[in-house]
C-alpha positions as a LaTeX table, in Angstrom:
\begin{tabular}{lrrr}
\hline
Residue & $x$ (\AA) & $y$ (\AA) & $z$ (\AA) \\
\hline
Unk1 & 14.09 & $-84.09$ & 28.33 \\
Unk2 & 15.36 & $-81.60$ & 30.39 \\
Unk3 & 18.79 & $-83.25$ & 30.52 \\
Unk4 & 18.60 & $-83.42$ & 26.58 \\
Unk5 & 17.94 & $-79.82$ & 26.22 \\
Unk6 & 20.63 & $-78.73$ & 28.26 \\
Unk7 & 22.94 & $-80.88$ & 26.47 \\
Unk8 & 22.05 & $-79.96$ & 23.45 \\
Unk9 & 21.91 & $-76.21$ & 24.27 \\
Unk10 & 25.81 & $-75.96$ & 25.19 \\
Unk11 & 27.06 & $-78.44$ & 22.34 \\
Unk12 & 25.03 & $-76.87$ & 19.69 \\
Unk13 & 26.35 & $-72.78$ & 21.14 \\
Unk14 & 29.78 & $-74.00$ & 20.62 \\
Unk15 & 29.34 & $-75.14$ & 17.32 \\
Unk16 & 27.07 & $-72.11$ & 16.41 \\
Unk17 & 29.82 & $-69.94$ & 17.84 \\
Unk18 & 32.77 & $-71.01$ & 15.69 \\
Unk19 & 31.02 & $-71.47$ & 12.46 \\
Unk20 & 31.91 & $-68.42$ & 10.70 \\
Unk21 & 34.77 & $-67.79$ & 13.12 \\
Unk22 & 36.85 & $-70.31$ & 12.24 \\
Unk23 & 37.02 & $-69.56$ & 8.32 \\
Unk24 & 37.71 & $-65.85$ & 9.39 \\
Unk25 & 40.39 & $-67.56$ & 11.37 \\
Unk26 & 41.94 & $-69.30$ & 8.83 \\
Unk27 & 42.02 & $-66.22$ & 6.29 \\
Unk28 & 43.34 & $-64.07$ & 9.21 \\
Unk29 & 46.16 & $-66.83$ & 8.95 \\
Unk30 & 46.80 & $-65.91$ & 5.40 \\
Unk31 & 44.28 & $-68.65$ & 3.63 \\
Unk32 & 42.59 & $-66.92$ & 0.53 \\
Unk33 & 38.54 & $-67.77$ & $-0.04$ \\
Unk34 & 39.21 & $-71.80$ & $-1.06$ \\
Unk35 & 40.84 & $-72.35$ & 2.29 \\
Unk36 & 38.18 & $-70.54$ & 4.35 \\
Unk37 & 35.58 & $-72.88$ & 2.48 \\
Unk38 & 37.54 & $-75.89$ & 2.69 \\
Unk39 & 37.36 & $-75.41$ & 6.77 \\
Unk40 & 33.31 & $-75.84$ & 6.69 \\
Unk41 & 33.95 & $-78.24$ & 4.21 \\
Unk42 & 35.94 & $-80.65$ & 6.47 \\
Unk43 & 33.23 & $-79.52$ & 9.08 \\
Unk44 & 30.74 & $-81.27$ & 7.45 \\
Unk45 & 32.53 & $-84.13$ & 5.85 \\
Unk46 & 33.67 & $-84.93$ & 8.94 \\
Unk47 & 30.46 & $-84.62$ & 10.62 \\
Unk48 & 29.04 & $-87.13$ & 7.65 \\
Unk49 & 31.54 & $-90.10$ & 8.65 \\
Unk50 & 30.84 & $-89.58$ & 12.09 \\
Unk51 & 26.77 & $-89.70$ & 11.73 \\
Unk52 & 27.61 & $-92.98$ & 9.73 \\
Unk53 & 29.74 & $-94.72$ & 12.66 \\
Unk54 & 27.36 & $-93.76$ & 15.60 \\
Unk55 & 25.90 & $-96.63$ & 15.53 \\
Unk56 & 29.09 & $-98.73$ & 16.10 \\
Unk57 & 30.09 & $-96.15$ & 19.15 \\
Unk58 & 26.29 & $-96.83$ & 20.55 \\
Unk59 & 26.99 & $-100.75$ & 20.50 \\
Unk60 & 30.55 & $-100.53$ & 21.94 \\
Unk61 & 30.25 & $-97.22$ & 24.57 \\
Unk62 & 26.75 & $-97.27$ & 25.66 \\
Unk63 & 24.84 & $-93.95$ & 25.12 \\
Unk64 & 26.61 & $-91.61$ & 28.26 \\
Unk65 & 30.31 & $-92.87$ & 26.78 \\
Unk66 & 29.34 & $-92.14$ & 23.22 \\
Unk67 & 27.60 & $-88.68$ & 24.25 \\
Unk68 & 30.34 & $-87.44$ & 26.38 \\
Unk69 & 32.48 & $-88.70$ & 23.42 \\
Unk70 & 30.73 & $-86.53$ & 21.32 \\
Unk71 & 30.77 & $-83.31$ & 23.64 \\
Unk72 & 34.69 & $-83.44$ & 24.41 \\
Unk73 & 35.37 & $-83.61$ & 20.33 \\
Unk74 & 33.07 & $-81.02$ & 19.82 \\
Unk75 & 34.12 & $-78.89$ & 22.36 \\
Unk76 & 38.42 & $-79.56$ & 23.39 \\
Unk77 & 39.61 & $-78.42$ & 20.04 \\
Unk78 & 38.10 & $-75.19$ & 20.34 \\
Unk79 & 41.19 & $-73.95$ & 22.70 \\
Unk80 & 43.62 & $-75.66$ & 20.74 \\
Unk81 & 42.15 & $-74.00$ & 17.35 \\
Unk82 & 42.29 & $-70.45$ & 19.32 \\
Unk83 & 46.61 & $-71.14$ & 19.92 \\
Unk84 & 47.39 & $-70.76$ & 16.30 \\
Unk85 & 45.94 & $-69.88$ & 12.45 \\
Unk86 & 47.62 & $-71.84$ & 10.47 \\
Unk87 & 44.88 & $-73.47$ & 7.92 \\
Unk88 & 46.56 & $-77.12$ & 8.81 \\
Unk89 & 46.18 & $-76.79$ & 12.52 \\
Unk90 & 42.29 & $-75.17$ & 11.71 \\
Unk91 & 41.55 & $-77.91$ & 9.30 \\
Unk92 & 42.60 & $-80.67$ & 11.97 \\
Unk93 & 40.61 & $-79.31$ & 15.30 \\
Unk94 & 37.99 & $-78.49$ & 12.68 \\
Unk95 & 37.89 & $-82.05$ & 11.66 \\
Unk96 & 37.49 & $-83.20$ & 15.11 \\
Unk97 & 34.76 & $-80.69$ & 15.87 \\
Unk98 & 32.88 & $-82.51$ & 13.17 \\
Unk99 & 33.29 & $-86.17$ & 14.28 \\
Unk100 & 31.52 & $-84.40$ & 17.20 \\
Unk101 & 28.49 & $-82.69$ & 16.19 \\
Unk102 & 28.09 & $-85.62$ & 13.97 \\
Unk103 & 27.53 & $-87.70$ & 16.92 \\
Unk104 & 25.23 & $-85.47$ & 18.69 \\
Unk105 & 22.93 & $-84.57$ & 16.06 \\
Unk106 & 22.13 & $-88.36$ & 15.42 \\
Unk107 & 22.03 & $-88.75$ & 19.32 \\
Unk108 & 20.12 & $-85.78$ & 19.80 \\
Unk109 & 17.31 & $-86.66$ & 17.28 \\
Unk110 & 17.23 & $-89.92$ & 18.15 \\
Unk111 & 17.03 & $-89.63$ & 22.20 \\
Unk112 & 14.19 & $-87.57$ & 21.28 \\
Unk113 & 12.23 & $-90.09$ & 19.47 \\
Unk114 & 12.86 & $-91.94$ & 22.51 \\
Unk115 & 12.02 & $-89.48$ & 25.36 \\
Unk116 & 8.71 & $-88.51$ & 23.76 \\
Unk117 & 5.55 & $-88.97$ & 25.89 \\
Unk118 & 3.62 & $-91.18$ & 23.52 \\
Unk119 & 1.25 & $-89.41$ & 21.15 \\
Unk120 & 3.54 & $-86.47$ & 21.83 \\
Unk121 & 6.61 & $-86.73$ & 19.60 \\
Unk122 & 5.84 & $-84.08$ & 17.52 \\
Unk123 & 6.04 & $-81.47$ & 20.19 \\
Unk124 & 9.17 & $-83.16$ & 21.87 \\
Unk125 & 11.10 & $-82.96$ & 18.44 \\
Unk126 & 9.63 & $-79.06$ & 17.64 \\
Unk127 & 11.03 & $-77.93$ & 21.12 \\
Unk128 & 13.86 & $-79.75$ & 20.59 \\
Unk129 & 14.09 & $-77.91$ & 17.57 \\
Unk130 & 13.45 & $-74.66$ & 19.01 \\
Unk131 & 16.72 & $-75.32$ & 21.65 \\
Unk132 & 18.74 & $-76.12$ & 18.32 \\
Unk133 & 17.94 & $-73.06$ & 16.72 \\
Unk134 & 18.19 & $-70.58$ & 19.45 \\
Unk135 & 22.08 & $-70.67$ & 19.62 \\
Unk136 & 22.28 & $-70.37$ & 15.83 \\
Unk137 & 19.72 & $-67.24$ & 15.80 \\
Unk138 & 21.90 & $-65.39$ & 18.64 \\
Unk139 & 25.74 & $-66.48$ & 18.59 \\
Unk140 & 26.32 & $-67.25$ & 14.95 \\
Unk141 & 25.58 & $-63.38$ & 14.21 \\
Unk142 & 27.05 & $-62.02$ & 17.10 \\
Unk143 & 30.08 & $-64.07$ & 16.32 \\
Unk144 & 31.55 & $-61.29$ & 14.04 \\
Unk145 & 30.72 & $-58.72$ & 16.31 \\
Unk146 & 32.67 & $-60.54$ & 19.11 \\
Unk147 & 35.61 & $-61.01$ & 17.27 \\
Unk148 & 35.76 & $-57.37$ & 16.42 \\
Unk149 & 35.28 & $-56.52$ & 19.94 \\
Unk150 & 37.46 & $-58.88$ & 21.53 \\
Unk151 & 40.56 & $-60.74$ & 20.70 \\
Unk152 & 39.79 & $-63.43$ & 17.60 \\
Unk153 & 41.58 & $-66.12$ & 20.01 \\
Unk154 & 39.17 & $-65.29$ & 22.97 \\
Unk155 & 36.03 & $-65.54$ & 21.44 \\
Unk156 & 37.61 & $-69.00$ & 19.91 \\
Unk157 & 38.25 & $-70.43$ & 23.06 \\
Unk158 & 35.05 & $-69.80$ & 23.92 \\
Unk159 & 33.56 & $-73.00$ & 21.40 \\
Unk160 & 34.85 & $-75.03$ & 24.88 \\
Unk161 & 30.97 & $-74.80$ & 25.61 \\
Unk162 & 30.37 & $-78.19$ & 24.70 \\
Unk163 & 32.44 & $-79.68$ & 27.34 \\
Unk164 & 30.08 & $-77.98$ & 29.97 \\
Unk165 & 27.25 & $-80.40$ & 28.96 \\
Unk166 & 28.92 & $-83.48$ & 30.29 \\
Unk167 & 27.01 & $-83.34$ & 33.52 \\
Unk168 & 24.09 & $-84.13$ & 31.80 \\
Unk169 & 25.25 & $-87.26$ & 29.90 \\
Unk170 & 24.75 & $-89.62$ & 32.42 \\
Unk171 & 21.47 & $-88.72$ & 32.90 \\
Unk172 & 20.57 & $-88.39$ & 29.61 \\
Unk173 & 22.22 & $-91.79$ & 28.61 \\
Unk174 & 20.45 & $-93.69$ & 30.93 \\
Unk175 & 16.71 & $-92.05$ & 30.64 \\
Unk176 & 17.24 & $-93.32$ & 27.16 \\
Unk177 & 18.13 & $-97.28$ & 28.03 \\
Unk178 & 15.63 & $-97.32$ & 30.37 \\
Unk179 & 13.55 & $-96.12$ & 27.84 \\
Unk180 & 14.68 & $-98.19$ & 24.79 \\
Unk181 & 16.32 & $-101.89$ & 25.13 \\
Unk182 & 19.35 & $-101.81$ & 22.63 \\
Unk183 & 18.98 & $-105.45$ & 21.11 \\
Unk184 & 15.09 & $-104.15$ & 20.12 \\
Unk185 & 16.39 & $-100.84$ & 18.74 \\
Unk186 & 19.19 & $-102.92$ & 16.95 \\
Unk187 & 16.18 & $-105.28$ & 15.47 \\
Unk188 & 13.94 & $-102.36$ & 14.82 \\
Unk189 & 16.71 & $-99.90$ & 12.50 \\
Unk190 & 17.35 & $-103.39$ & 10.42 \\
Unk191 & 14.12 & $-103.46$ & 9.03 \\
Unk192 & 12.52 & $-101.59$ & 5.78 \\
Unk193 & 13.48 & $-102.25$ & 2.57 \\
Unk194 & 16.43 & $-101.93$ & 0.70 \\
Unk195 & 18.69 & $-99.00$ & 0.98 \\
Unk196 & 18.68 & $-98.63$ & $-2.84$ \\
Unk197 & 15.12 & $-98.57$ & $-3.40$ \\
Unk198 & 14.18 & $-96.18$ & $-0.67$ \\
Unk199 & 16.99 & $-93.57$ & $-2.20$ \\
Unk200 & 15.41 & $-93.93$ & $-5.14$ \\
Unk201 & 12.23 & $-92.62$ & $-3.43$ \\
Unk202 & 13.30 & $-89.88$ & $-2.17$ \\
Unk203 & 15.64 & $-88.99$ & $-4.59$ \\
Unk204 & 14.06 & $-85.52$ & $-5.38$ \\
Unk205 & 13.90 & $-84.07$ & $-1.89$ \\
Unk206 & 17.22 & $-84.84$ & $-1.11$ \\
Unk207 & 18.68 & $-82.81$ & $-4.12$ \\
Unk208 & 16.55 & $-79.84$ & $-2.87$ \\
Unk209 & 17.81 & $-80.32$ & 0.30 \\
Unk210 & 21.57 & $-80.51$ & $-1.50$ \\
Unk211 & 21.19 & $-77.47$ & $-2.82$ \\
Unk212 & 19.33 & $-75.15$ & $-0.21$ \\
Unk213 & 21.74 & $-76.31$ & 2.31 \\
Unk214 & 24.48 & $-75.74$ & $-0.07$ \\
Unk215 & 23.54 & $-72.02$ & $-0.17$ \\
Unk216 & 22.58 & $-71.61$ & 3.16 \\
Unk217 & 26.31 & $-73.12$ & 3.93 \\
Unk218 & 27.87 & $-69.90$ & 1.44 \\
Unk219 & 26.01 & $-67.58$ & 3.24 \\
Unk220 & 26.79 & $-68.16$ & 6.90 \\
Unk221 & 30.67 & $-69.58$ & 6.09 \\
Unk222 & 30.91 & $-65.61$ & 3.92 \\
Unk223 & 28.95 & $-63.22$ & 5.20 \\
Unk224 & 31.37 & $-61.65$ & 7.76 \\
Unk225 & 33.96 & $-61.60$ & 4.36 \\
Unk226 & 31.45 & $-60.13$ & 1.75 \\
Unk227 & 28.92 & $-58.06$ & 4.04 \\
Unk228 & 31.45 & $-55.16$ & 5.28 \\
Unk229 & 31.12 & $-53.66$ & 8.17 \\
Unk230 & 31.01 & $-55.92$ & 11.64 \\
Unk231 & 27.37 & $-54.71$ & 12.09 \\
Unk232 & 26.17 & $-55.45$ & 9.00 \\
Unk233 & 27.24 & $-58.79$ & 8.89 \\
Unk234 & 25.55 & $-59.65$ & 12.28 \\
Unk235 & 22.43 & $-57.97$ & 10.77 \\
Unk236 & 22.62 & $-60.25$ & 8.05 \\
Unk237 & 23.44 & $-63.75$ & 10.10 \\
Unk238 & 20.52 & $-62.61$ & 12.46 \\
Unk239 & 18.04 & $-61.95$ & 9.96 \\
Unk240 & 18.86 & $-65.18$ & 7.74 \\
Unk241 & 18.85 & $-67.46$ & 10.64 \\
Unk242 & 15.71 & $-65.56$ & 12.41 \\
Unk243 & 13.80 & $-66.26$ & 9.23 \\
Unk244 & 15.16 & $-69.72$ & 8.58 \\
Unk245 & 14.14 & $-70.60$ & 12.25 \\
Unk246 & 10.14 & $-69.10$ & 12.04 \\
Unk247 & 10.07 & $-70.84$ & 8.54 \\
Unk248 & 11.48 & $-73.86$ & 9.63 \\
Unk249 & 8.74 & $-74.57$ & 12.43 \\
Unk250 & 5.84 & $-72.83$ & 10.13 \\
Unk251 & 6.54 & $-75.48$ & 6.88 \\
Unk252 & 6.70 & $-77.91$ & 9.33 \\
Unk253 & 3.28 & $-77.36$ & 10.30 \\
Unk254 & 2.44 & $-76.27$ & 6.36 \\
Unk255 & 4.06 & $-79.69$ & 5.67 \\
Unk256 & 1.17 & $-81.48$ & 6.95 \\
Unk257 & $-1.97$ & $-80.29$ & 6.09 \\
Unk258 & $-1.12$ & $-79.78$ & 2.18 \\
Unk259 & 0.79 & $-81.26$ & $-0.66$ \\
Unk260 & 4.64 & $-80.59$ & $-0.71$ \\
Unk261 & 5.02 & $-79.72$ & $-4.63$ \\
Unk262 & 3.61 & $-76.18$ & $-4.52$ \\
Unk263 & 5.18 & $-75.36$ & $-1.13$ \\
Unk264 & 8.71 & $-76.30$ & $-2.61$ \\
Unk265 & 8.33 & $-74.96$ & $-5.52$ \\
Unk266 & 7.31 & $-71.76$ & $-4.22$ \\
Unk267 & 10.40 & $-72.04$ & $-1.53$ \\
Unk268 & 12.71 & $-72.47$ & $-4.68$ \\
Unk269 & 12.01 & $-69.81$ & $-6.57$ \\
Unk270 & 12.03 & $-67.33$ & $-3.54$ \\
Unk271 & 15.27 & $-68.23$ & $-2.65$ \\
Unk272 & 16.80 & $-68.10$ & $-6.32$ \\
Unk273 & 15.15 & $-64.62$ & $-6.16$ \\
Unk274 & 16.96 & $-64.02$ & $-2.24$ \\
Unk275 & 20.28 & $-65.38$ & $-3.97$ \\
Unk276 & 19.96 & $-63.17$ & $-6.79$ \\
Unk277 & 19.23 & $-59.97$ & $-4.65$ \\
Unk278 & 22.28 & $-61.20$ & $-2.72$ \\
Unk279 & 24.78 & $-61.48$ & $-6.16$ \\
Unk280 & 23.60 & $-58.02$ & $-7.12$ \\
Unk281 & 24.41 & $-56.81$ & $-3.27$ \\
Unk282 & 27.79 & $-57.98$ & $-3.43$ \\
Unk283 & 29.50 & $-56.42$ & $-6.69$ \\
Unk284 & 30.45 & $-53.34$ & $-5.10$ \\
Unk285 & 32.99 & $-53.56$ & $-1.81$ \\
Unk286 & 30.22 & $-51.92$ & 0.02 \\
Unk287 & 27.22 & $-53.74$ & $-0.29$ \\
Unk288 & 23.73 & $-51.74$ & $-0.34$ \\
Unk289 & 22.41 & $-53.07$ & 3.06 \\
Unk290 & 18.74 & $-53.34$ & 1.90 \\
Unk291 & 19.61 & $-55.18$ & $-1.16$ \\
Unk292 & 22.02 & $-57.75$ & 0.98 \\
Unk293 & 19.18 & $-57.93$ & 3.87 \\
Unk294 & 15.98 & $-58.48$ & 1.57 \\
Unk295 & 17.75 & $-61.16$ & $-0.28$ \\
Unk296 & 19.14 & $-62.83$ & 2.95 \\
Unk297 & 15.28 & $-63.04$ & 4.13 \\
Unk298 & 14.24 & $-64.75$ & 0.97 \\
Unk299 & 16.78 & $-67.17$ & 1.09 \\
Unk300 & 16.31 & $-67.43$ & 4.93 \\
Unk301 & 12.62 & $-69.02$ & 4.16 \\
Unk302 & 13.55 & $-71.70$ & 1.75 \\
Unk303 & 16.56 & $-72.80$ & 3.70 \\
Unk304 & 14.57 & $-72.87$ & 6.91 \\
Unk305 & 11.41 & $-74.52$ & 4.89 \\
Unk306 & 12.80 & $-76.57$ & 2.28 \\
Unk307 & 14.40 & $-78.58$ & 5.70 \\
Unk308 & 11.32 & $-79.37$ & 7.33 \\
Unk309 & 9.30 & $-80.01$ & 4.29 \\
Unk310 & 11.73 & $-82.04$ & 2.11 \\
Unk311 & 11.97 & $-84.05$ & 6.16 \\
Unk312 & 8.18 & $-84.59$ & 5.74 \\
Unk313 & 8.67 & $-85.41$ & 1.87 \\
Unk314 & 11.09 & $-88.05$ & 2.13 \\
Unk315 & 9.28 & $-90.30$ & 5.36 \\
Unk316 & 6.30 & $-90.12$ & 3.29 \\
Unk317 & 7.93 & $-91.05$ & 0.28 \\
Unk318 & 9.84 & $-93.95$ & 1.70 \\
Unk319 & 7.73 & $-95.69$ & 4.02 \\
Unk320 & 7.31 & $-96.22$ & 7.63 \\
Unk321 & 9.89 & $-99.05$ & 7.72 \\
Unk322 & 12.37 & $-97.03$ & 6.38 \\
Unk323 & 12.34 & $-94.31$ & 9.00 \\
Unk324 & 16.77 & $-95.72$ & 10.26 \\
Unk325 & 17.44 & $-95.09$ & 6.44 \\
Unk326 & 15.48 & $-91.65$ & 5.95 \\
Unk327 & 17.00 & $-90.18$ & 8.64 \\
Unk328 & 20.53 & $-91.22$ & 8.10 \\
Unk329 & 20.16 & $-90.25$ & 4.42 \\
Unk330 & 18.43 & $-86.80$ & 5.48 \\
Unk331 & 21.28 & $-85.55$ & 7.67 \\
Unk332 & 23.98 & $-86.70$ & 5.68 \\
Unk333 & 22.15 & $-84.43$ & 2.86 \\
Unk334 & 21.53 & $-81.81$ & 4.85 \\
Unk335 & 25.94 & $-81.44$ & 5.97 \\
Unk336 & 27.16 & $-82.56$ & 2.49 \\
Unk337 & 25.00 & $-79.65$ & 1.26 \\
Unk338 & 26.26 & $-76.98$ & 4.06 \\
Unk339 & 30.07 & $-78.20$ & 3.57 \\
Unk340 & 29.63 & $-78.19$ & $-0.38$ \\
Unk341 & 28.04 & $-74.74$ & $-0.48$ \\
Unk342 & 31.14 & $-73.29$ & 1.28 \\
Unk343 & 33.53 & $-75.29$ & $-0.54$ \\
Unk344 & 32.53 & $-74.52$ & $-3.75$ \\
Unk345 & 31.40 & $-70.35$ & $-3.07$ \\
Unk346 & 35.06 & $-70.03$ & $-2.15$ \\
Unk347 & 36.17 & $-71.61$ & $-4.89$ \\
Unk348 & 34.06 & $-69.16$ & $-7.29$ \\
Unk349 & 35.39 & $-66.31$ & $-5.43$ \\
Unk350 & 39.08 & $-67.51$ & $-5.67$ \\
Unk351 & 38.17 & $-67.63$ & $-9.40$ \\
Unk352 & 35.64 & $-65.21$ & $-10.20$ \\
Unk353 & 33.51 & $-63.45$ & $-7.03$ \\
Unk354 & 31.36 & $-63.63$ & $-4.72$ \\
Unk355 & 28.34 & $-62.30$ & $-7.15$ \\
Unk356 & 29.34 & $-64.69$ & $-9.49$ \\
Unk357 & 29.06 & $-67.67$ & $-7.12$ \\
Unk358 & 25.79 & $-66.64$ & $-5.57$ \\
Unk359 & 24.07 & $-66.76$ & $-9.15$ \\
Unk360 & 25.23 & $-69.90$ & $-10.16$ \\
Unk361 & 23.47 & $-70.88$ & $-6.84$ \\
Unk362 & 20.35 & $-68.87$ & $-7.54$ \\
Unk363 & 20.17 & $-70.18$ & $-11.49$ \\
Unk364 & 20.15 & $-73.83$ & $-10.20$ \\
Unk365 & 17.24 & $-73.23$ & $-7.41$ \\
Unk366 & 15.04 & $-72.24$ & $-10.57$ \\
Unk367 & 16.18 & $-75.10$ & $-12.41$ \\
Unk368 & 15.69 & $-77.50$ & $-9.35$ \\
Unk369 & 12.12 & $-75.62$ & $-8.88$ \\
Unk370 & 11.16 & $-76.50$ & $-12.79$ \\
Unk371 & 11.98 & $-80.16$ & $-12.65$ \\
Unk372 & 9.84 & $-80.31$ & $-9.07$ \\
Unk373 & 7.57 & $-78.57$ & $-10.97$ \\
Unk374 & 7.48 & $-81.27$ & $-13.91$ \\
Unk375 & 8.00 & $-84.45$ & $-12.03$ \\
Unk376 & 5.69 & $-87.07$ & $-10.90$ \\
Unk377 & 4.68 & $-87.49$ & $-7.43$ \\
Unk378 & 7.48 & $-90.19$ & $-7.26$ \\
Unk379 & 7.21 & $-94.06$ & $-5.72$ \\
Unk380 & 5.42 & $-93.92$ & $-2.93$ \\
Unk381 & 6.31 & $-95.85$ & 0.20 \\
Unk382 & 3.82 & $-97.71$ & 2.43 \\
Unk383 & 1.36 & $-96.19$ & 4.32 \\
Unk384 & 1.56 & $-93.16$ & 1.47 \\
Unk385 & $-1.84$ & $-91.40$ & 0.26 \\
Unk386 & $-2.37$ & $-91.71$ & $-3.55$ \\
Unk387 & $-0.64$ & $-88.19$ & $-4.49$ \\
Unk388 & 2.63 & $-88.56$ & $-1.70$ \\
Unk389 & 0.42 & $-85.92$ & 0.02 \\
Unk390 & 1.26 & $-86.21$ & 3.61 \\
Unk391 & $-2.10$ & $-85.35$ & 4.60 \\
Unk392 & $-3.02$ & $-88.73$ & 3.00 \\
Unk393 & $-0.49$ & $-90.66$ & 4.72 \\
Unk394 & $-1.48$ & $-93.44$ & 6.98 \\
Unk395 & $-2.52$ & $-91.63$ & 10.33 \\
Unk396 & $-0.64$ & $-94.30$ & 12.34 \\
Unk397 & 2.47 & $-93.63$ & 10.87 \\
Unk398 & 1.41 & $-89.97$ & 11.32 \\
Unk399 & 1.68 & $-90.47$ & 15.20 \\
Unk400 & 4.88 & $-91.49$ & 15.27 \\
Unk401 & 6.72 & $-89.84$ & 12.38 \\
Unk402 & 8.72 & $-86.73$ & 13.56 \\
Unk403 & 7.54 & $-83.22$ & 11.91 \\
Unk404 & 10.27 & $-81.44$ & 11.95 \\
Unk405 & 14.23 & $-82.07$ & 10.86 \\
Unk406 & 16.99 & $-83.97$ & 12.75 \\
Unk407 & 19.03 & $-80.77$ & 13.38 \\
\hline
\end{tabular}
């Protein structure tokens, strides 16, 4: 675990680092707002095929190839990025990045599953969670300020961290083959039922998670564009990703002990009220910094609790044979949504603004709150209580089913 942790902890400050860097980057280049989106964007679509492929690498590389695979991508392009701004060289080593973190975020979660003391995997996956979200609370809002302090290219160079975790691949790749024999994990993430039917299932949490992600993608891709000063936009990161982080591991908990309908819905509609505060913030050039910072903390709890609990939602939902496909399905949900959210914000500013974009965003989380609100329970996979309550589910699958998110 230890060897886990400190991987992750390096690979996950690089990426936090250079996530609203690079965009700045590109539009210091001379891209307007669609080309500052579409670098996230090819973050996460990036990050998508490589999640999808990890498998392959695991069979042909062995887990310390395919790890130290993962921290060189992540981590080597950084330097390159830093040489010049062009949106086509950003775009490429940001593409790279992303075939990176992809690989680490479905080898992190799943050499935690692994690692876990049994009847313990719930507190190996929350402080594994905890390591993931420290880097994101601190660097991504003191990115801005760095930048403004230092040289853009400096603090660029600086998403190298990555490469400093490769000590701790070896070890870490073969704590988890001792732990886990790769024909039985192949035989085990075949099972469930079919991939069809369990996305039917959990159908409904994904979209939430779609579109909370999606906003929680505008917000930290923009904020050092629409926030105005330096120190008010690493007010605002550090307050959105504080929150996300305490409501994160707090729904988590939430998650289990009552039903999920009334806790989303409630997330919803307080972050369609945080994005709303935020479109009002951001019609003038100089944002009222209350406004901006009371709206970033409502959003900040959905995004942070609508991951855990739509997590929790969608195991439930589909089964406990269908953990390989929940997972996979989850993460790919949760980047699509980040990489769509910037994508599509800049394209609304390009076209409209800022304000504009952020109340399209804060319309739909009613909407998506209203048909939650309206729905049925949903089909229920095995080892589900009557009402999909996770406090009804089976308690063996509760031992073994991870509480919090893959990220």
């Amino acid at each position: 675990m230890v060897h886990l942790l400190l991987l992750v902890f390096f690979c996950f400050s690089g990426f936090a680092l250079l996530l609203p860097l690079s965009p700045q980057w590109a539009v210091h280049g001379g891209a307007d707002e669609f080309g500052a989106g579409l670098v996230t964007a090819t973050l996460m679509a990036t990050t998508v095929l490589a999640q999808l492929l990890v498998r392959t690498a695991l069979r042909r590389l062995g887990w310390t190839r395919t790890l130290a695979l993962g921290a060189l991508l992540l981590g080597l392009p950084a330097p390159v990025q830093a040489l010049g701004d062009s949106l086509w060289v950003i775009l490429l080593t940001t593409a790279l990045r992303g075939f990176g973190f992809g690989i680490l975020t479905v080898c992190g979660s799943s050499a935690t599953a692994a690692l876990a003391p049994p009847g313990r995997r719930g507190a190996a996956t929350g402080l594994y969670g905890l390591v993931l979200s420290v880097p994101q609370m601190v660097l991504t809002p003191a990115a801005p300020a760095l930048a403004a302090a230092l040289p853009l290219p400096v603090v660029l160079a600086c998403g190298a961290l990555p490469v400093l975790a490769l000590p701790f691949t070896r070890g870490l790749g073969r704590a988890v083959d001792a732990c886990t024999g790769a024909p039985a994990a192949e035989r085990a993430a075949t099972g469930g039922d079919p991939t069809a039917g369990v996305l039917r299932r959990i159908l409904l949490p994904l979209v939430t998670l779609l579109l909370v992600t999606s906003a929680g993608g505008a917000v930290l891709t923009f904020t050092p564009q629409f926030a105005g000063r330096p120190a008010s936009a690493v007010t605002a990161l550090f307050l959105f990703t504080a929150t996300a982080a305490v409501a994160r591991w707090g729904c988590g908990v939430l998650a289990d002990r009552f039903a999920p309908r009334p806790l989303v819905c409630t997330l919803l509609v307080g972050g369609g009220a945080g994005l709303a505060l935020v479109a009002v913030a951001v019609r003038s050039g100089h944002p009222p910094l209350a406004v901006l910072l009371a709206g970033l903390v409502l959003l900040g709890a959905g995004y942070g609790g609508l991951q855990s609990i739509t997590f929790v939602q969608a195991f439930d939902r589909a089964g406990p044979g269908n953990r390989h496909t929940t997972s996979v399905a989850w993460n790919i949900g949760y980047d699509s949504g980040t990489g769509l959210g910037s994508l599509l914000l800049g394209l609304a500013a390009q076209v409209a603004t800022f304000s504009a974009g952020f109340a399209v965003l804060s319309a739909a989380m009613v909407l998506v709150a209203a048909v939650v609100l309206t729905a049925g329970n949903g089909p229920r996979g095995k080892g589900t209580g009557p009402a999909g309550d996770p406090a009804d589910a089976d308690p063996a699958d509760r031992g073994t089913r991870p509480s919090l998110s893959d990220h």
